[in-house]
């Protein structure tokens, strides 16, 4: 990202550092999904159901071969992404999504994703700088403000129009958080409800596009949605499984988290978003991810951050 420093440091590299970073056309996609009235056309390709068909043939364990074949098409073996020529991988996240990302006691972003991307940086021999930003802004910032994003981000067809995704590293599903004593228990019960979501997330897409008559409140911080649930401003919150379980235990006795299967929500997959067309970056990230899985680091991180 820091081109001047890169010019000094990367004398041996032959690629042009002045080539502009990837396109920045993600903003439009983000706009459409947050506009309840205008979202419908786009939504079909980006909702959880749409992502499912992709998901089925790409489970966390089995994607490597397919994705390698795909990304390997343009990347020469060992090629280094231009974005890494400065020795820094600038990573965007939204540290409001425990246990994948949160702000620790020292005010620093931490969590499974943060640890995973640092391990990837180590494999790639680059420094990792984490930028904490709004989830909504991540996709549009890739290739300009940030090199890649890791944020419990679900692979969707709509996002794929703006960015490329690494191999999937985690399976997820949306959960429904309700106040203790709520009678919401099935998809039909959601109709007409006031639903809290994190802005621009797959939970937002489901609440906006798939729930009839819903009244959707969108928050930048998931915890604010849960606070409004406790205050009675919304009837439920739709959010990914692991954060839902964290909030259930944080607000024990006040809320409960109901599995999305009960609402017929489909499987989602988390992956790292990289600049569209940066085949070198994609294959570098996938290779590092593969090594991290093979050497046991990945399982260690799952134990430390998720199963703990
Ligand atoms: N997995 C959801 C999505 O990609 C939510 C991610 C998040 O809130 N960090 O939209």
mmCIF file of C-alpha atoms and ligand atoms in Angstrom:
data_model
loop_
_atom_site.group_PDB
_atom_site.id
_atom_site.type_symbol
_atom_site.label_atom_id
_atom_site.label_comp_id
_atom_site.label_asym_id
_atom_site.label_seq_id
_atom_site.Cartn_x
_atom_site.Cartn_y
_atom_site.Cartn_z
ATOM 1 C CA UNK A 1 0.000 0.000 0.000
ATOM 2 C CA UNK A 2 2.791 2.423 0.823
ATOM 3 C CA UNK A 3 4.125 2.837 -2.650
ATOM 4 C CA UNK A 4 7.087 5.095 -1.941
ATOM 5 C CA UNK A 5 8.465 2.813 0.718
ATOM 6 C CA UNK A 6 7.772 -0.079 -1.567
ATOM 7 C CA UNK A 7 9.889 1.476 -4.299
ATOM 8 C CA UNK A 8 12.826 1.713 -1.955
ATOM 9 C CA UNK A 9 12.427 -1.734 -0.470
ATOM 10 C CA UNK A 10 11.493 -3.728 -3.476
ATOM 11 C CA UNK A 11 14.347 -2.996 -5.834
ATOM 12 C CA UNK A 12 14.706 -6.606 -6.837
ATOM 13 C CA UNK A 13 11.096 -7.007 -7.737
ATOM 14 C CA UNK A 14 10.409 -6.660 -11.391
ATOM 15 C CA UNK A 15 6.739 -5.886 -11.310
ATOM 16 C CA UNK A 16 5.561 -2.333 -11.695
ATOM 17 C CA UNK A 17 4.579 -0.852 -8.389
ATOM 18 C CA UNK A 18 2.802 2.013 -9.984
ATOM 19 C CA UNK A 19 0.043 -0.076 -11.455
ATOM 20 C CA UNK A 20 -3.137 0.922 -9.740
ATOM 21 C CA UNK A 21 -4.521 -1.437 -7.165
ATOM 22 C CA UNK A 22 -7.718 -3.326 -7.926
ATOM 23 C CA UNK A 23 -10.963 -1.649 -8.811
ATOM 24 C CA UNK A 24 -13.176 -0.041 -6.268
ATOM 25 C CA UNK A 25 -16.601 -0.876 -7.541
ATOM 26 C CA UNK A 26 -17.793 -2.529 -4.359
ATOM 27 C CA UNK A 27 -19.527 0.579 -3.087
ATOM 28 C CA UNK A 28 -22.426 0.163 -5.420
ATOM 29 C CA UNK A 29 -23.015 -3.412 -4.319
ATOM 30 C CA UNK A 30 -23.021 -2.320 -0.687
ATOM 31 C CA UNK A 31 -25.482 0.459 -1.376
ATOM 32 C CA UNK A 32 -27.979 -1.790 -3.016
ATOM 33 C CA UNK A 33 -28.100 -4.296 -0.203
ATOM 34 C CA UNK A 34 -28.807 -1.696 2.458
ATOM 35 C CA UNK A 35 -31.591 -0.063 0.527
ATOM 36 C CA UNK A 36 -34.599 -2.122 1.502
ATOM 37 C CA UNK A 37 -36.725 -0.912 -1.382
ATOM 38 C CA UNK A 38 -34.129 -1.373 -4.080
ATOM 39 C CA UNK A 39 -32.506 -4.521 -2.851
ATOM 40 C CA UNK A 40 -34.835 -7.089 -4.237
ATOM 41 C CA UNK A 41 -33.264 -7.672 -7.654
ATOM 42 C CA UNK A 42 -29.717 -7.908 -6.371
ATOM 43 C CA UNK A 43 -30.756 -9.846 -3.358
ATOM 44 C CA UNK A 44 -31.588 -13.071 -5.102
ATOM 45 C CA UNK A 45 -27.988 -13.666 -6.003
ATOM 46 C CA UNK A 46 -26.672 -12.727 -2.591
ATOM 47 C CA UNK A 47 -28.985 -14.245 -0.049
ATOM 48 C CA UNK A 48 -28.122 -17.216 2.057
ATOM 49 C CA UNK A 49 -30.041 -19.564 -0.186
ATOM 50 C CA UNK A 50 -28.102 -18.363 -3.221
ATOM 51 C CA UNK A 51 -24.796 -18.865 -1.486
ATOM 52 C CA UNK A 52 -25.727 -22.358 -0.521
ATOM 53 C CA UNK A 53 -25.228 -23.951 -3.894
ATOM 54 C CA UNK A 54 -21.663 -22.630 -3.912
ATOM 55 C CA UNK A 55 -21.208 -23.718 -0.381
ATOM 56 C CA UNK A 56 -22.096 -27.306 -0.974
ATOM 57 C CA UNK A 57 -19.210 -27.982 -3.287
ATOM 58 C CA UNK A 58 -16.754 -25.998 -1.226
ATOM 59 C CA UNK A 59 -16.678 -27.183 2.340
ATOM 60 C CA UNK A 60 -13.793 -26.020 4.480
ATOM 61 C CA UNK A 61 -11.931 -29.283 4.154
ATOM 62 C CA UNK A 62 -12.484 -29.950 0.493
ATOM 63 C CA UNK A 63 -12.001 -26.682 -1.384
ATOM 64 C CA UNK A 64 -8.254 -26.642 -1.849
ATOM 65 C CA UNK A 65 -8.062 -28.508 -5.105
ATOM 66 C CA UNK A 66 -10.864 -26.710 -6.860
ATOM 67 C CA UNK A 67 -9.725 -23.281 -5.744
ATOM 68 C CA UNK A 68 -6.104 -23.936 -6.611
ATOM 69 C CA UNK A 69 -7.087 -24.940 -10.080
ATOM 70 C CA UNK A 70 -9.087 -21.745 -10.393
ATOM 71 C CA UNK A 71 -6.546 -19.318 -8.989
ATOM 72 C CA UNK A 72 -3.573 -21.109 -10.482
ATOM 73 C CA UNK A 73 -4.770 -20.216 -13.938
ATOM 74 C CA UNK A 74 -3.217 -16.760 -13.882
ATOM 75 C CA UNK A 75 -0.658 -16.875 -11.079
ATOM 76 C CA UNK A 76 2.823 -18.159 -11.812
ATOM 77 C CA UNK A 77 4.121 -20.409 -9.063
ATOM 78 C CA UNK A 78 5.758 -18.338 -6.356
ATOM 79 C CA UNK A 79 4.567 -15.027 -7.753
ATOM 80 C CA UNK A 80 4.239 -12.284 -5.131
ATOM 81 C CA UNK A 81 1.285 -9.919 -5.135
ATOM 82 C CA UNK A 82 2.199 -6.319 -5.849
ATOM 83 C CA UNK A 83 0.191 -5.340 -2.802
ATOM 84 C CA UNK A 84 2.768 -7.154 -0.647
ATOM 85 C CA UNK A 85 5.828 -5.540 -2.204
ATOM 86 C CA UNK A 86 6.057 -3.127 0.725
ATOM 87 C CA UNK A 87 6.318 -6.041 3.148
ATOM 88 C CA UNK A 88 2.977 -5.159 4.734
ATOM 89 C CA UNK A 89 -0.350 -6.940 4.469
ATOM 90 C CA UNK A 90 -2.976 -4.342 5.341
ATOM 91 C CA UNK A 91 -6.040 -6.171 6.603
ATOM 92 C CA UNK A 92 -9.511 -4.784 7.133
ATOM 93 C CA UNK A 93 -11.827 -6.217 9.739
ATOM 94 C CA UNK A 94 -14.801 -5.152 11.849
ATOM 95 C CA UNK A 95 -13.870 -5.993 15.416
ATOM 96 C CA UNK A 96 -17.480 -6.335 16.591
ATOM 97 C CA UNK A 97 -17.957 -10.005 15.888
ATOM 98 C CA UNK A 98 -16.687 -12.231 18.694
ATOM 99 C CA UNK A 99 -15.078 -14.754 18.708
ATOM 100 C CA UNK A 100 -13.823 -14.016 15.177
ATOM 101 C CA UNK A 101 -12.899 -10.400 15.848
ATOM 102 C CA UNK A 102 -13.253 -8.103 18.810
ATOM 103 C CA UNK A 103 -11.256 -5.386 20.548
ATOM 104 C CA UNK A 104 -9.165 -6.820 23.385
ATOM 105 C CA UNK A 105 -8.487 -5.274 26.796
ATOM 106 C CA UNK A 106 -5.590 -3.271 25.342
ATOM 107 C CA UNK A 107 -7.785 -1.776 22.646
ATOM 108 C CA UNK A 108 -6.261 -3.962 19.915
ATOM 109 C CA UNK A 109 -8.222 -6.075 17.420
ATOM 110 C CA UNK A 110 -8.009 -9.761 18.386
ATOM 111 C CA UNK A 111 -9.957 -12.944 17.752
ATOM 112 C CA UNK A 112 -9.787 -16.041 15.562
ATOM 113 C CA UNK A 113 -9.679 -14.145 12.260
ATOM 114 C CA UNK A 114 -7.051 -11.708 13.498
ATOM 115 C CA UNK A 115 -4.861 -14.567 14.733
ATOM 116 C CA UNK A 116 -5.425 -16.470 11.474
ATOM 117 C CA UNK A 117 -4.433 -13.568 9.241
ATOM 118 C CA UNK A 118 -1.359 -12.902 11.405
ATOM 119 C CA UNK A 119 -0.360 -16.546 10.956
ATOM 120 C CA UNK A 120 -0.874 -16.128 7.212
ATOM 121 C CA UNK A 121 1.272 -12.984 7.267
ATOM 122 C CA UNK A 122 3.995 -14.918 9.022
ATOM 123 C CA UNK A 123 3.924 -17.619 6.340
ATOM 124 C CA UNK A 124 4.130 -14.929 3.672
ATOM 125 C CA UNK A 125 6.967 -13.146 5.454
ATOM 126 C CA UNK A 126 5.100 -9.846 5.705
ATOM 127 C CA UNK A 127 4.015 -7.639 8.560
ATOM 128 C CA UNK A 128 0.269 -7.578 9.233
ATOM 129 C CA UNK A 129 -1.465 -4.281 9.965
ATOM 130 C CA UNK A 130 -5.106 -4.548 11.010
ATOM 131 C CA UNK A 131 -7.538 -1.721 10.266
ATOM 132 C CA UNK A 132 -10.753 -1.811 12.258
ATOM 133 C CA UNK A 133 -13.572 -0.466 10.090
ATOM 134 C CA UNK A 134 -17.296 -0.800 9.477
ATOM 135 C CA UNK A 135 -18.278 -4.187 8.026
ATOM 136 C CA UNK A 136 -20.244 -2.377 5.320
ATOM 137 C CA UNK A 137 -17.115 -0.575 4.062
ATOM 138 C CA UNK A 138 -14.820 -3.584 3.814
ATOM 139 C CA UNK A 139 -15.596 -4.883 0.334
ATOM 140 C CA UNK A 140 -15.265 -1.448 -1.299
ATOM 141 C CA UNK A 141 -11.979 -0.779 0.539
ATOM 142 C CA UNK A 142 -10.233 -3.916 -0.741
ATOM 143 C CA UNK A 143 -7.523 -3.020 -3.227
ATOM 144 C CA UNK A 144 -7.372 0.595 -2.087
ATOM 145 C CA UNK A 145 -7.440 1.297 1.653
ATOM 146 C CA UNK A 146 -6.809 -2.344 2.576
ATOM 147 C CA UNK A 147 -5.182 -5.285 0.814
ATOM 148 C CA UNK A 148 -7.557 -7.981 2.063
ATOM 149 C CA UNK A 149 -10.447 -8.381 4.506
ATOM 150 C CA UNK A 150 -11.053 -11.060 7.099
ATOM 151 C CA UNK A 151 -14.242 -10.516 9.054
ATOM 152 C CA UNK A 152 -16.272 -13.689 9.325
ATOM 153 C CA UNK A 153 -17.206 -12.726 5.795
ATOM 154 C CA UNK A 154 -19.565 -15.069 4.007
ATOM 155 C CA UNK A 155 -18.853 -15.867 0.386
ATOM 156 C CA UNK A 156 -21.770 -14.511 -1.676
ATOM 157 C CA UNK A 157 -22.277 -14.149 -5.408
ATOM 158 C CA UNK A 158 -22.845 -10.432 -5.038
ATOM 159 C CA UNK A 159 -19.571 -9.861 -3.168
ATOM 160 C CA UNK A 160 -17.822 -11.996 -5.770
ATOM 161 C CA UNK A 161 -18.663 -9.335 -8.329
ATOM 162 C CA UNK A 162 -16.298 -6.986 -6.445
ATOM 163 C CA UNK A 163 -13.698 -9.242 -4.824
ATOM 164 C CA UNK A 164 -12.213 -12.710 -5.031
ATOM 165 C CA UNK A 165 -12.437 -15.109 -2.100
ATOM 166 C CA UNK A 166 -9.803 -17.435 -0.705
ATOM 167 C CA UNK A 167 -10.601 -21.061 0.042
ATOM 168 C CA UNK A 168 -13.286 -21.195 2.707
ATOM 169 C CA UNK A 169 -11.955 -21.610 6.233
ATOM 170 C CA UNK A 170 -15.120 -21.908 8.338
ATOM 171 C CA UNK A 171 -18.750 -23.050 7.969
ATOM 172 C CA UNK A 172 -21.433 -20.886 9.505
ATOM 173 C CA UNK A 173 -25.190 -20.416 9.694
ATOM 174 C CA UNK A 174 -27.360 -17.512 10.842
ATOM 175 C CA UNK A 175 -28.922 -17.798 14.313
ATOM 176 C CA UNK A 176 -31.839 -15.921 15.806
ATOM 177 C CA UNK A 177 -31.355 -14.243 19.176
ATOM 178 C CA UNK A 178 -34.594 -13.624 21.067
ATOM 179 C CA UNK A 179 -35.399 -12.315 24.532
ATOM 180 C CA UNK A 180 -35.843 -15.020 27.157
ATOM 181 C CA UNK A 181 -39.511 -16.090 27.011
ATOM 182 C CA UNK A 182 -40.078 -15.065 23.365
ATOM 183 C CA UNK A 183 -42.348 -17.339 21.341
ATOM 184 C CA UNK A 184 -40.374 -16.887 18.102
ATOM 185 C CA UNK A 185 -39.405 -20.416 17.109
ATOM 186 C CA UNK A 186 -39.824 -20.897 13.363
ATOM 187 C CA UNK A 187 -39.465 -19.081 10.034
ATOM 188 C CA UNK A 188 -43.204 -18.263 10.015
ATOM 189 C CA UNK A 189 -42.878 -16.532 13.389
ATOM 190 C CA UNK A 190 -40.436 -13.989 11.927
ATOM 191 C CA UNK A 191 -43.033 -12.462 9.562
ATOM 192 C CA UNK A 192 -43.839 -8.867 10.419
ATOM 193 C CA UNK A 193 -41.285 -8.733 13.233
ATOM 194 C CA UNK A 194 -38.865 -5.951 14.130
ATOM 195 C CA UNK A 195 -35.482 -7.513 13.400
ATOM 196 C CA UNK A 196 -32.068 -6.193 14.394
ATOM 197 C CA UNK A 197 -29.069 -6.997 12.171
ATOM 198 C CA UNK A 198 -25.541 -5.881 11.487
ATOM 199 C CA UNK A 199 -25.566 -3.546 8.496
ATOM 200 C CA UNK A 200 -24.685 -5.163 5.176
ATOM 201 C CA UNK A 201 -24.404 -8.712 6.505
ATOM 202 C CA UNK A 202 -26.054 -11.905 5.365
ATOM 203 C CA UNK A 203 -28.309 -11.586 8.426
ATOM 204 C CA UNK A 204 -29.391 -8.214 7.006
ATOM 205 C CA UNK A 205 -30.072 -9.797 3.587
ATOM 206 C CA UNK A 206 -32.224 -12.557 5.121
ATOM 207 C CA UNK A 207 -34.189 -10.149 7.321
ATOM 208 C CA UNK A 208 -34.662 -7.693 4.453
ATOM 209 C CA UNK A 209 -35.289 -10.018 1.531
ATOM 210 C CA UNK A 210 -36.617 -13.270 2.903
ATOM 211 C CA UNK A 211 -38.814 -12.291 5.838
ATOM 212 C CA UNK A 212 -42.245 -11.041 4.907
ATOM 213 C CA UNK A 213 -43.239 -7.681 6.362
ATOM 214 C CA UNK A 214 -40.095 -7.383 8.452
ATOM 215 C CA UNK A 215 -39.078 -4.074 9.929
ATOM 216 C CA UNK A 216 -35.287 -4.133 9.862
ATOM 217 C CA UNK A 217 -33.053 -2.073 12.162
ATOM 218 C CA UNK A 218 -29.440 -2.028 10.973
ATOM 219 C CA UNK A 219 -26.507 -1.499 13.323
ATOM 220 C CA UNK A 220 -22.789 -1.065 12.773
ATOM 221 C CA UNK A 221 -22.079 -2.921 16.002
ATOM 222 C CA UNK A 222 -23.774 -6.239 16.647
ATOM 223 C CA UNK A 223 -23.815 -5.619 20.382
ATOM 224 C CA UNK A 224 -25.977 -2.517 19.825
ATOM 225 C CA UNK A 225 -28.562 -4.729 18.122
ATOM 226 C CA UNK A 226 -28.522 -7.076 21.112
ATOM 227 C CA UNK A 227 -28.883 -4.138 23.508
ATOM 228 C CA UNK A 228 -31.927 -2.963 21.547
ATOM 229 C CA UNK A 229 -33.307 -6.497 21.790
ATOM 230 C CA UNK A 230 -32.964 -6.369 25.554
ATOM 231 C CA UNK A 231 -34.548 -2.892 25.586
ATOM 232 C CA UNK A 232 -37.495 -4.216 23.579
ATOM 233 C CA UNK A 233 -36.818 -2.074 20.490
ATOM 234 C CA UNK A 234 -36.525 -5.158 18.270
ATOM 235 C CA UNK A 235 -38.136 -8.599 18.563
ATOM 236 C CA UNK A 236 -35.105 -10.612 17.527
ATOM 237 C CA UNK A 237 -31.590 -10.304 16.097
ATOM 238 C CA UNK A 238 -30.359 -12.350 13.144
ATOM 239 C CA UNK A 239 -26.618 -12.914 13.310
ATOM 240 C CA UNK A 240 -24.080 -15.673 12.692
ATOM 241 C CA UNK A 241 -23.982 -18.685 15.019
ATOM 242 C CA UNK A 242 -20.754 -18.114 16.954
ATOM 243 C CA UNK A 243 -21.347 -14.429 17.767
ATOM 244 C CA UNK A 244 -24.938 -15.358 18.713
ATOM 245 C CA UNK A 245 -23.591 -17.916 21.188
ATOM 246 C CA UNK A 246 -21.138 -15.381 22.604
ATOM 247 C CA UNK A 247 -23.952 -12.840 23.093
ATOM 248 C CA UNK A 248 -26.141 -15.535 24.645
ATOM 249 C CA UNK A 249 -23.516 -16.141 27.294
ATOM 250 C CA UNK A 250 -22.656 -12.438 27.737
ATOM 251 C CA UNK A 251 -26.334 -11.623 28.354
ATOM 252 C CA UNK A 252 -27.157 -14.875 30.105
ATOM 253 C CA UNK A 253 -30.697 -15.063 31.424
ATOM 254 C CA UNK A 254 -31.816 -12.182 29.194
ATOM 255 C CA UNK A 255 -31.545 -13.641 25.688
ATOM 256 C CA UNK A 256 -31.313 -17.014 24.018
ATOM 257 C CA UNK A 257 -29.808 -18.010 20.674
ATOM 258 C CA UNK A 258 -31.858 -20.308 18.432
ATOM 259 C CA UNK A 259 -30.147 -22.398 15.730
ATOM 260 C CA UNK A 260 -30.806 -21.207 12.203
ATOM 261 C CA UNK A 261 -31.681 -24.714 11.056
ATOM 262 C CA UNK A 262 -34.941 -24.187 12.926
ATOM 263 C CA UNK A 263 -35.624 -21.269 10.559
ATOM 264 C CA UNK A 264 -34.381 -23.140 7.486
ATOM 265 C CA UNK A 265 -31.363 -20.858 7.067
ATOM 266 C CA UNK A 266 -28.716 -22.296 4.754
ATOM 267 C CA UNK A 267 -25.051 -23.033 5.319
ATOM 268 C CA UNK A 268 -22.625 -20.140 4.779
ATOM 269 C CA UNK A 269 -18.866 -20.173 4.410
ATOM 270 C CA UNK A 270 -16.292 -17.692 5.643
ATOM 271 C CA UNK A 271 -13.371 -16.789 3.417
ATOM 272 C CA UNK A 272 -10.760 -14.057 3.106
ATOM 273 C CA UNK A 273 -11.662 -11.418 0.525
ATOM 274 C CA UNK A 274 -8.805 -10.368 -1.768
ATOM 275 C CA UNK A 275 -8.623 -7.822 -4.611
ATOM 276 C CA UNK A 276 -10.480 -9.042 -7.660
ATOM 277 C CA UNK A 277 -8.063 -10.380 -10.243
ATOM 278 C CA UNK A 278 -4.998 -10.428 -7.972
ATOM 279 C CA UNK A 279 -4.228 -14.058 -8.747
ATOM 280 C CA UNK A 280 -0.860 -13.882 -6.992
ATOM 281 C CA UNK A 281 -2.466 -12.691 -3.759
ATOM 282 C CA UNK A 282 -5.155 -15.355 -4.005
ATOM 283 C CA UNK A 283 -2.699 -18.178 -4.473
ATOM 284 C CA UNK A 284 -0.325 -16.837 -1.785
ATOM 285 C CA UNK A 285 -3.174 -16.610 0.743
ATOM 286 C CA UNK A 286 -4.519 -20.048 -0.185
ATOM 287 C CA UNK A 287 -1.095 -21.627 0.032
ATOM 288 C CA UNK A 288 -0.466 -20.095 3.456
ATOM 289 C CA UNK A 289 -3.919 -21.205 4.634
ATOM 290 C CA UNK A 290 -3.218 -24.729 3.447
ATOM 291 C CA UNK A 291 0.091 -24.792 5.350
ATOM 292 C CA UNK A 292 -1.585 -23.458 8.477
ATOM 293 C CA UNK A 293 -4.182 -26.226 8.274
ATOM 294 C CA UNK A 294 -1.556 -28.893 7.588
ATOM 295 C CA UNK A 295 0.784 -27.913 10.441
ATOM 296 C CA UNK A 296 -1.930 -27.852 13.109
ATOM 297 C CA UNK A 297 -1.940 -24.073 13.650
ATOM 298 C CA UNK A 298 -5.505 -23.795 12.369
ATOM 299 C CA UNK A 299 -6.849 -26.370 14.837
ATOM 300 C CA UNK A 300 -4.948 -24.672 17.647
ATOM 301 C CA UNK A 301 -6.639 -21.368 16.825
ATOM 302 C CA UNK A 302 -10.068 -23.036 16.670
ATOM 303 C CA UNK A 303 -9.449 -24.462 20.150
ATOM 304 C CA UNK A 304 -8.090 -21.207 21.531
ATOM 305 C CA UNK A 305 -10.699 -18.813 20.168
ATOM 306 C CA UNK A 306 -13.821 -20.748 19.197
ATOM 307 C CA UNK A 307 -14.162 -23.898 21.260
ATOM 308 C CA UNK A 308 -12.836 -22.237 24.375
HETATM 309 N N1 LIG B 1 -21.115 -13.633 7.919
HETATM 310 C C1 LIG B 1 -21.864 -12.420 7.816
HETATM 311 C C2 LIG B 1 -21.598 -11.781 6.489
HETATM 312 O O1 LIG B 1 -20.644 -12.064 5.854
HETATM 313 C C3 LIG B 1 -21.579 -11.453 8.967
HETATM 314 C C4 LIG B 1 -20.160 -10.999 9.080
HETATM 315 C C5 LIG B 1 -19.921 -9.941 10.133
HETATM 316 O O2 LIG B 1 -20.840 -9.358 10.677
HETATM 317 N N2 LIG B 1 -18.683 -9.691 10.467
HETATM 318 O O3 LIG B 1 -22.330 -10.957 6.047
#
